[in-house]
Coordinates of C-alpha atoms in Angstrom, one line a residue:
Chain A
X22 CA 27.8 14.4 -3.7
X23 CA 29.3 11.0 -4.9
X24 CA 27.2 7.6 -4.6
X25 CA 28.4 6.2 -1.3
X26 CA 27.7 9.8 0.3
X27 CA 23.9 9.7 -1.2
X28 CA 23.2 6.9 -0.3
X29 CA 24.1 7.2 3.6
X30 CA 22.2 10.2 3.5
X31 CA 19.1 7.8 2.0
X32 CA 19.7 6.2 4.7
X33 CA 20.0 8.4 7.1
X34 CA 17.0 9.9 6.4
X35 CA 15.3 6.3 6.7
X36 CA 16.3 5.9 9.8
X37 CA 14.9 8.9 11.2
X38 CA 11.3 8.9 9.7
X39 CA 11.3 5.3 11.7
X40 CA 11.3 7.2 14.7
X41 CA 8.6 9.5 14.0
X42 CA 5.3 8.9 15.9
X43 CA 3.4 7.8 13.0
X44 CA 6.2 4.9 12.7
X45 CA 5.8 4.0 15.9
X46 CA 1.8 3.8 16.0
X47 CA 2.4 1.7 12.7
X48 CA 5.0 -0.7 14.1
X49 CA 4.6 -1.0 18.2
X50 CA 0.6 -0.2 18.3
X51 CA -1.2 -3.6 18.8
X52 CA -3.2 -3.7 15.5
X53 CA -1.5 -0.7 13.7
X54 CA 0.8 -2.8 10.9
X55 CA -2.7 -5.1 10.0
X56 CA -5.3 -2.1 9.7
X57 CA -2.6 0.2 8.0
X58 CA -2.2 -2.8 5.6
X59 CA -6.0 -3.6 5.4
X60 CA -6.4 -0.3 4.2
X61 CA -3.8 0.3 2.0
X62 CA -5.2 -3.0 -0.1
X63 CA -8.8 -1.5 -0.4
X64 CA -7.3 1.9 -1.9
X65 CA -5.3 -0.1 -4.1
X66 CA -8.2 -2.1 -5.4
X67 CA -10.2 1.0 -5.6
X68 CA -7.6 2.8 -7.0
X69 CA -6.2 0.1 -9.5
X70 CA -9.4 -1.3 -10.2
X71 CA -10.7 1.5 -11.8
X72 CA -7.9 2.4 -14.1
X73 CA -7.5 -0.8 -15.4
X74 CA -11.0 -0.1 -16.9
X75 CA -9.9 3.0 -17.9
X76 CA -6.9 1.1 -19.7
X77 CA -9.0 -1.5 -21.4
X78 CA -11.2 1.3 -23.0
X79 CA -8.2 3.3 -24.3
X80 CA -7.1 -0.4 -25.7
X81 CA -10.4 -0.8 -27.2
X82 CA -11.2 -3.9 -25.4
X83 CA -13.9 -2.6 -22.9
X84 CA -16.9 -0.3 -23.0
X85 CA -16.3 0.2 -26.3
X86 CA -19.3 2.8 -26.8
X87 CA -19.0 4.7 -24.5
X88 CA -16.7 7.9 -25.3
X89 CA -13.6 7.8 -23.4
X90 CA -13.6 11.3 -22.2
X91 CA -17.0 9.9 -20.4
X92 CA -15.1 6.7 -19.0
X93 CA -12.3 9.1 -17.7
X94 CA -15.0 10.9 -16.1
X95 CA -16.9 8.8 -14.5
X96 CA -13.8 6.7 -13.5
X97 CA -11.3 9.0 -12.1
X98 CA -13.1 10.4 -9.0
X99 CA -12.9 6.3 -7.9
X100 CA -9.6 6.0 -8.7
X101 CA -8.2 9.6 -7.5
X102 CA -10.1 8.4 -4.1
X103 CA -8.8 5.2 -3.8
X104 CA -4.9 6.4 -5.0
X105 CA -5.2 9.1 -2.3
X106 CA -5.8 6.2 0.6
X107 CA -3.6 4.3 -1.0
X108 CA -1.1 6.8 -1.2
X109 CA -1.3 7.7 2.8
X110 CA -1.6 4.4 4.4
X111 CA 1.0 3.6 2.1
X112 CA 3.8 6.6 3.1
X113 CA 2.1 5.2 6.7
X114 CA 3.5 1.9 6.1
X115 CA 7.1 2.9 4.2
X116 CA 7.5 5.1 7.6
X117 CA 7.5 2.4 9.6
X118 CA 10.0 0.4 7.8
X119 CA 12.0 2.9 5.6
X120 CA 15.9 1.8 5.9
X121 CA 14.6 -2.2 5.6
X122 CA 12.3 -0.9 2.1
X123 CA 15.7 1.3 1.2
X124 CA 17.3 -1.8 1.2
X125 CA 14.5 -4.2 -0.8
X126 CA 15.4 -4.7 -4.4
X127 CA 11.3 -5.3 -4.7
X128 CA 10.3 -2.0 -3.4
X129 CA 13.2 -0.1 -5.4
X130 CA 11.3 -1.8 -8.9
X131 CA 8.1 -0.7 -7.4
X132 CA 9.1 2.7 -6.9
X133 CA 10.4 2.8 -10.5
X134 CA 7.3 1.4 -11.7
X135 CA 5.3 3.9 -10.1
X136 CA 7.2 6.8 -11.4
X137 CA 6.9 5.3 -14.8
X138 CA 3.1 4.9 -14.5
X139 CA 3.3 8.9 -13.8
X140 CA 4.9 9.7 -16.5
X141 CA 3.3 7.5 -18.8
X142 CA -0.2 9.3 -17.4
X143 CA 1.7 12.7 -17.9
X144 CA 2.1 12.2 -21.8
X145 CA -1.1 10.6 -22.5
X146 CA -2.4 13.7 -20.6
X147 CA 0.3 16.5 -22.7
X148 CA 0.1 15.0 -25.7
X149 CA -2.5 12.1 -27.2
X150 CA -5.7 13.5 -25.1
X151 CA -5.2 16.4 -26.2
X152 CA -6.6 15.8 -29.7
X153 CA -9.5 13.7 -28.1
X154 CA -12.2 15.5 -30.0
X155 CA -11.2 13.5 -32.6
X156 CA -11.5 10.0 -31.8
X157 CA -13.3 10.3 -28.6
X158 CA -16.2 7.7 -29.5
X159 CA -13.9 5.5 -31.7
X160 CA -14.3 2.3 -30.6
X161 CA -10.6 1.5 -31.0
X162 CA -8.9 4.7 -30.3
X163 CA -5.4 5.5 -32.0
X164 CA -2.0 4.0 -31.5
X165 CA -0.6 6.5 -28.9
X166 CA -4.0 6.2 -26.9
X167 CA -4.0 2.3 -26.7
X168 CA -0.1 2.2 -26.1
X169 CA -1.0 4.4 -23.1
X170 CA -3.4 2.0 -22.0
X171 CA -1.5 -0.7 -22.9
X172 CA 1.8 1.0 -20.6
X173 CA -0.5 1.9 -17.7
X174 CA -2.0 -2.3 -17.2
X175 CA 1.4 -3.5 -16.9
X176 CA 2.9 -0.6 -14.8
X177 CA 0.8 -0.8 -12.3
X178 CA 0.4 -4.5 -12.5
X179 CA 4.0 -3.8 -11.9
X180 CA 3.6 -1.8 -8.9
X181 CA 0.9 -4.3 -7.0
X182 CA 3.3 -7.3 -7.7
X183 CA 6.6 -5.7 -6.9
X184 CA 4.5 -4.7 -3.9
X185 CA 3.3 -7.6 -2.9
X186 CA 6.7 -9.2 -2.7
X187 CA 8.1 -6.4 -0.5
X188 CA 6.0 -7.8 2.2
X189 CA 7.2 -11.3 1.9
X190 CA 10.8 -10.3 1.3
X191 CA 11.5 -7.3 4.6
X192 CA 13.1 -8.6 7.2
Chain B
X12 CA -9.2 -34.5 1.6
X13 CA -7.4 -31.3 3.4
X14 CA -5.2 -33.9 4.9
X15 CA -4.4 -35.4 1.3
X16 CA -4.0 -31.8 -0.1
X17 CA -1.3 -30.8 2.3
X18 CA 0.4 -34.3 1.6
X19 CA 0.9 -33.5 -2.4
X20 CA 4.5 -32.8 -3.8
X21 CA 3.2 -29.2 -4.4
X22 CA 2.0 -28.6 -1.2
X23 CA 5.4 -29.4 0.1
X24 CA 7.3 -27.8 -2.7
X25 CA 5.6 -24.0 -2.0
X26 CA 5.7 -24.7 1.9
X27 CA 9.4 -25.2 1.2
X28 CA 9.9 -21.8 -1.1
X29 CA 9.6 -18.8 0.0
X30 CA 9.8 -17.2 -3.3
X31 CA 7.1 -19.6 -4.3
X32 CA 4.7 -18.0 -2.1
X33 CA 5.5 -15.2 -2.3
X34 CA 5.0 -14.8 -6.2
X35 CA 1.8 -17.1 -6.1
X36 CA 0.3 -14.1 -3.5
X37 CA 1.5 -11.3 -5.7
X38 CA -0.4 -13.3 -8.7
X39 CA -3.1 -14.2 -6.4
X40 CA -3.3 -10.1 -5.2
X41 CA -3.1 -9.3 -8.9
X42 CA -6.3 -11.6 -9.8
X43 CA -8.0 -10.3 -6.6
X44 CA -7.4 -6.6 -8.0
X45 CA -8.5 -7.5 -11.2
X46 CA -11.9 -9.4 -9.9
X47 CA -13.1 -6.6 -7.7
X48 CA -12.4 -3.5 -9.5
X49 CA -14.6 -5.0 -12.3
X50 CA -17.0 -5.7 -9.7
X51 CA -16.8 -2.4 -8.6
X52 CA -17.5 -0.9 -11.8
X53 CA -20.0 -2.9 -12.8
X54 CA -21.7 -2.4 -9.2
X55 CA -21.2 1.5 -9.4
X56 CA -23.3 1.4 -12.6
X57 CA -26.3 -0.7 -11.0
X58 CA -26.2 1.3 -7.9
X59 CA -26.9 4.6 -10.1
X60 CA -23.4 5.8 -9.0
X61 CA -21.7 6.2 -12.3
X62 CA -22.4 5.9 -16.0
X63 CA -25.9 6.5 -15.1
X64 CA -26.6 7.9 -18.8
X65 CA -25.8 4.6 -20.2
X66 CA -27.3 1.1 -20.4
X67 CA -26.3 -1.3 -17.6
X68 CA -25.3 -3.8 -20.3
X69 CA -22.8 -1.4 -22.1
X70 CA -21.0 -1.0 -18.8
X71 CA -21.3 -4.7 -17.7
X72 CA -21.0 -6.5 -20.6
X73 CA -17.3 -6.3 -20.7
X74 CA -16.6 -6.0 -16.8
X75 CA -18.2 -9.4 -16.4
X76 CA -15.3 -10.8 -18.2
X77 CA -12.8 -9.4 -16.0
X78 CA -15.0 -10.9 -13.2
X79 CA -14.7 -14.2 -14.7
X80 CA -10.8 -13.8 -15.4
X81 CA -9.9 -12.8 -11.5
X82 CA -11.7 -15.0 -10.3
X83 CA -10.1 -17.9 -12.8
X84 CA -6.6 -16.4 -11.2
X85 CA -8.0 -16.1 -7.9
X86 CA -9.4 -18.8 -7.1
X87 CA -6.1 -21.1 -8.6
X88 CA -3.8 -19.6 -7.0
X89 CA -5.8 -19.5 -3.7
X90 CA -6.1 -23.3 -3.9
X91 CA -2.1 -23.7 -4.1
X92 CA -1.8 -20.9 -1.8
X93 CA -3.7 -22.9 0.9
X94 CA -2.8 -26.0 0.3
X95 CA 0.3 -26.5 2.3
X96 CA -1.5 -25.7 5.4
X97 CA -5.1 -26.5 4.0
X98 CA -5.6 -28.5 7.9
X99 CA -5.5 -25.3 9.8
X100 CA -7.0 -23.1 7.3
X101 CA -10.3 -25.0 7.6
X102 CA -9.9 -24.6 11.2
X103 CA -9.4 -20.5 10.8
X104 CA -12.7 -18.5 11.7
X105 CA -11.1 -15.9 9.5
X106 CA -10.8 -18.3 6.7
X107 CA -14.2 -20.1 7.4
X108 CA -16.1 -16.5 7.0
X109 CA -14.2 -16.0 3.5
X110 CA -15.7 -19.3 2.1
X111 CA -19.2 -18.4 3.9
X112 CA -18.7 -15.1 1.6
X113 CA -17.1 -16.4 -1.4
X114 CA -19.4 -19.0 -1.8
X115 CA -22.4 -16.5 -1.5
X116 CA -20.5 -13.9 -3.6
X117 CA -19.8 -16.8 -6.6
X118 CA -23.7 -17.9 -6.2
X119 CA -25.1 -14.4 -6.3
X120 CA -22.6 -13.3 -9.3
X121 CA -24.1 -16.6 -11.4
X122 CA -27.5 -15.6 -10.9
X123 CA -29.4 -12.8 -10.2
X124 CA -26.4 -10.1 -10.5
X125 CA -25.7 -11.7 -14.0
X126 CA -29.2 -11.1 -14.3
X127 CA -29.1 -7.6 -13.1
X128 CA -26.2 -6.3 -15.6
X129 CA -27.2 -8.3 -18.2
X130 CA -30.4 -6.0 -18.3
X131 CA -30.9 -3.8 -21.0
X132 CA -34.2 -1.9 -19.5
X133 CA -33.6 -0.3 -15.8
X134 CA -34.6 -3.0 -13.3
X135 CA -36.3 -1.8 -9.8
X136 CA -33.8 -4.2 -7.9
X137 CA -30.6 -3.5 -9.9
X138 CA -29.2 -1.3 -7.2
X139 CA -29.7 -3.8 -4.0
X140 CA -28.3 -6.6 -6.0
X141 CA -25.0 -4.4 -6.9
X142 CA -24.6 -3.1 -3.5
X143 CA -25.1 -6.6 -2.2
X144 CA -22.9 -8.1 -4.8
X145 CA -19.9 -5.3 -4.0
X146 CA -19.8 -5.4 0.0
X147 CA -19.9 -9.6 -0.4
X148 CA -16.6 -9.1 -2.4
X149 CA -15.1 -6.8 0.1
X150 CA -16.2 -9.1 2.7
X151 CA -14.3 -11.7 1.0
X152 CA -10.7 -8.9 0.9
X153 CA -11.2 -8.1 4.2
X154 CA -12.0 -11.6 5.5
X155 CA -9.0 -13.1 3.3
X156 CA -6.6 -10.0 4.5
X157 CA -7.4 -10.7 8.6
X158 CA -6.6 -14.5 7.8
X159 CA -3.5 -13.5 6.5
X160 CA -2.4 -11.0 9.2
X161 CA -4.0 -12.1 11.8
X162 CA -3.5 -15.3 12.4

């Protein structure tokens, strides 16, 4: 399939989840758009709030005695919560508008951001935590760990800016 | 005052960009993130809800500072945000309930929930005062976000 092809058949595709029901409560219902968006900011901050302290202690800079396996822990339910809301409200919302965010160069960075924030978590997870026992309570963890960190805060500070601008910029 | 802050070159320069705005909101949305998540963490941990095997001030002592810093970012960009239609705004029930909040949320913060995490010993109160402390924040997101889309 060449790149014109894909990409009509992105588009294509676009134009037919904005027909779905759930596009149509989102779009035509009388208070569907705000609460969807309401929502999908208070998963974010749930969601984003919480790793960003998970960030800061693999950089070193926060909770600095407390072992990081216990920050993970005591973080992660929050943040799996709050990325799980965001995540629906968010498909909710992409439903609604999907050939108009195809076409956004905004959401298009955010989307890459995200992705990269995945990965970034995947590797951290394969590879660095993997030898936590050994610098768990470090206050400073090792290079890899506070690179992770470090990748992670400005991914998804990536993601809510990038965001963010979507809204102002789909018409 | 509003009328004189709506009449400043900067007021009329972001009323006349788009782009402006729109990257003054993503900043603004940014600080917001930052200011409440380390409310929220620092909340969770007077509440009892996490990190309950440690000492409110290990938790706190660092998520105060990323209280301070959103609300630095916040509160700036709010001020530029608002100010080309600063006239109406005050006029906003939406936006009027958001100061209410913000003002009790930046009073409370200052005094006894600084007080609260700052603790070293378990206080009786600490988890009132966090709970309090968190739902005036998200009173001031959800007030701030019905402003936005709902007017």
């Amino acid at each position: 399939m060449d790149a014109a092809a894909s990409q009509s058949f992105l588009l294509s595709i676009a134009k037919s989840l904005e027909q779905t029901p759930i596009a149509l409560l989102v779009r035509e219902s009388l208070w569907g758009f705000q609460i969807t968006v309401a929502i999908h900011i208070l998963g974010m901050i749930l969601s984003v709030g919480t790793i960003v302290w998970m960030d800061l202690r693999l950089l070193g800079l926060g909770m600095r005695r407390v072992p990081v396996s216990v920050a993970y822990r005591q973080l992660m339910p929050w943040a799996g919560a709050g990325f799980v809301v965001m995540l629906v409200t968010g498909s909710m919302l992409l439903m609604a508008y999907a050939s108009k965010a195809y076409e956004n160069p905004y959401f298009r960075v955010k989307v890459v951001a995200l992705a990269l924030a995945g990965l970034n978590a995947l590797v951290y997870h394969t590879t660095i935590e993997r030898r936590i026992g050994r610098w768990d309570a470090q206050a400073r963890p090792p290079l890899g760990a506070r690179l992770a960190g470090l990748f992670s805060i400005l991914l998804w500070a990536g993601v809510v800016l990038a965001g963010r601008m979507t809204a102002y910029t789909l018409y | 005052m509003l009328a004189w802050m709506q009449e400043t070159p900067i007021a009329a320069a972001i009323s006349q960009s788009l782009i402006l705005n729109a990257v003054l909101s993503s900043v603004h949305l940014l600080g917001i993130t930052l200011l409440v998540g380390s409310v929220l963490v620092s909340s969770l941990r007077l509440m009892g809800w996490a990190f309950i095997a440690w000492p409110a001030d290990e938790v706190t002592r660092t998520t105060r500072r990323g209280t301070l810093l959103g609300m630095a970012v916040t509160i700036v960009t709010g001020l530029f945000l608002v100010s080309p239609r600063a006239v109406s705004a005050a006029a906003n029930s939406f936006f009027q309930t958001k100061l209410a909040l913000l003002a009790a949320a930046v009073t409370l913060h200052f005094s006894v929930y600084r007080r609260a995490s700052a603790a070293t010993a378990e206080w009786r109160r600490a988890p009132v005062v966090g709970a309090v402390g968190l739902l005036l924040w998200l009173g001031v997101v959800v007030s701030g976000a019905a402003f936005i889309l709902l007017e």
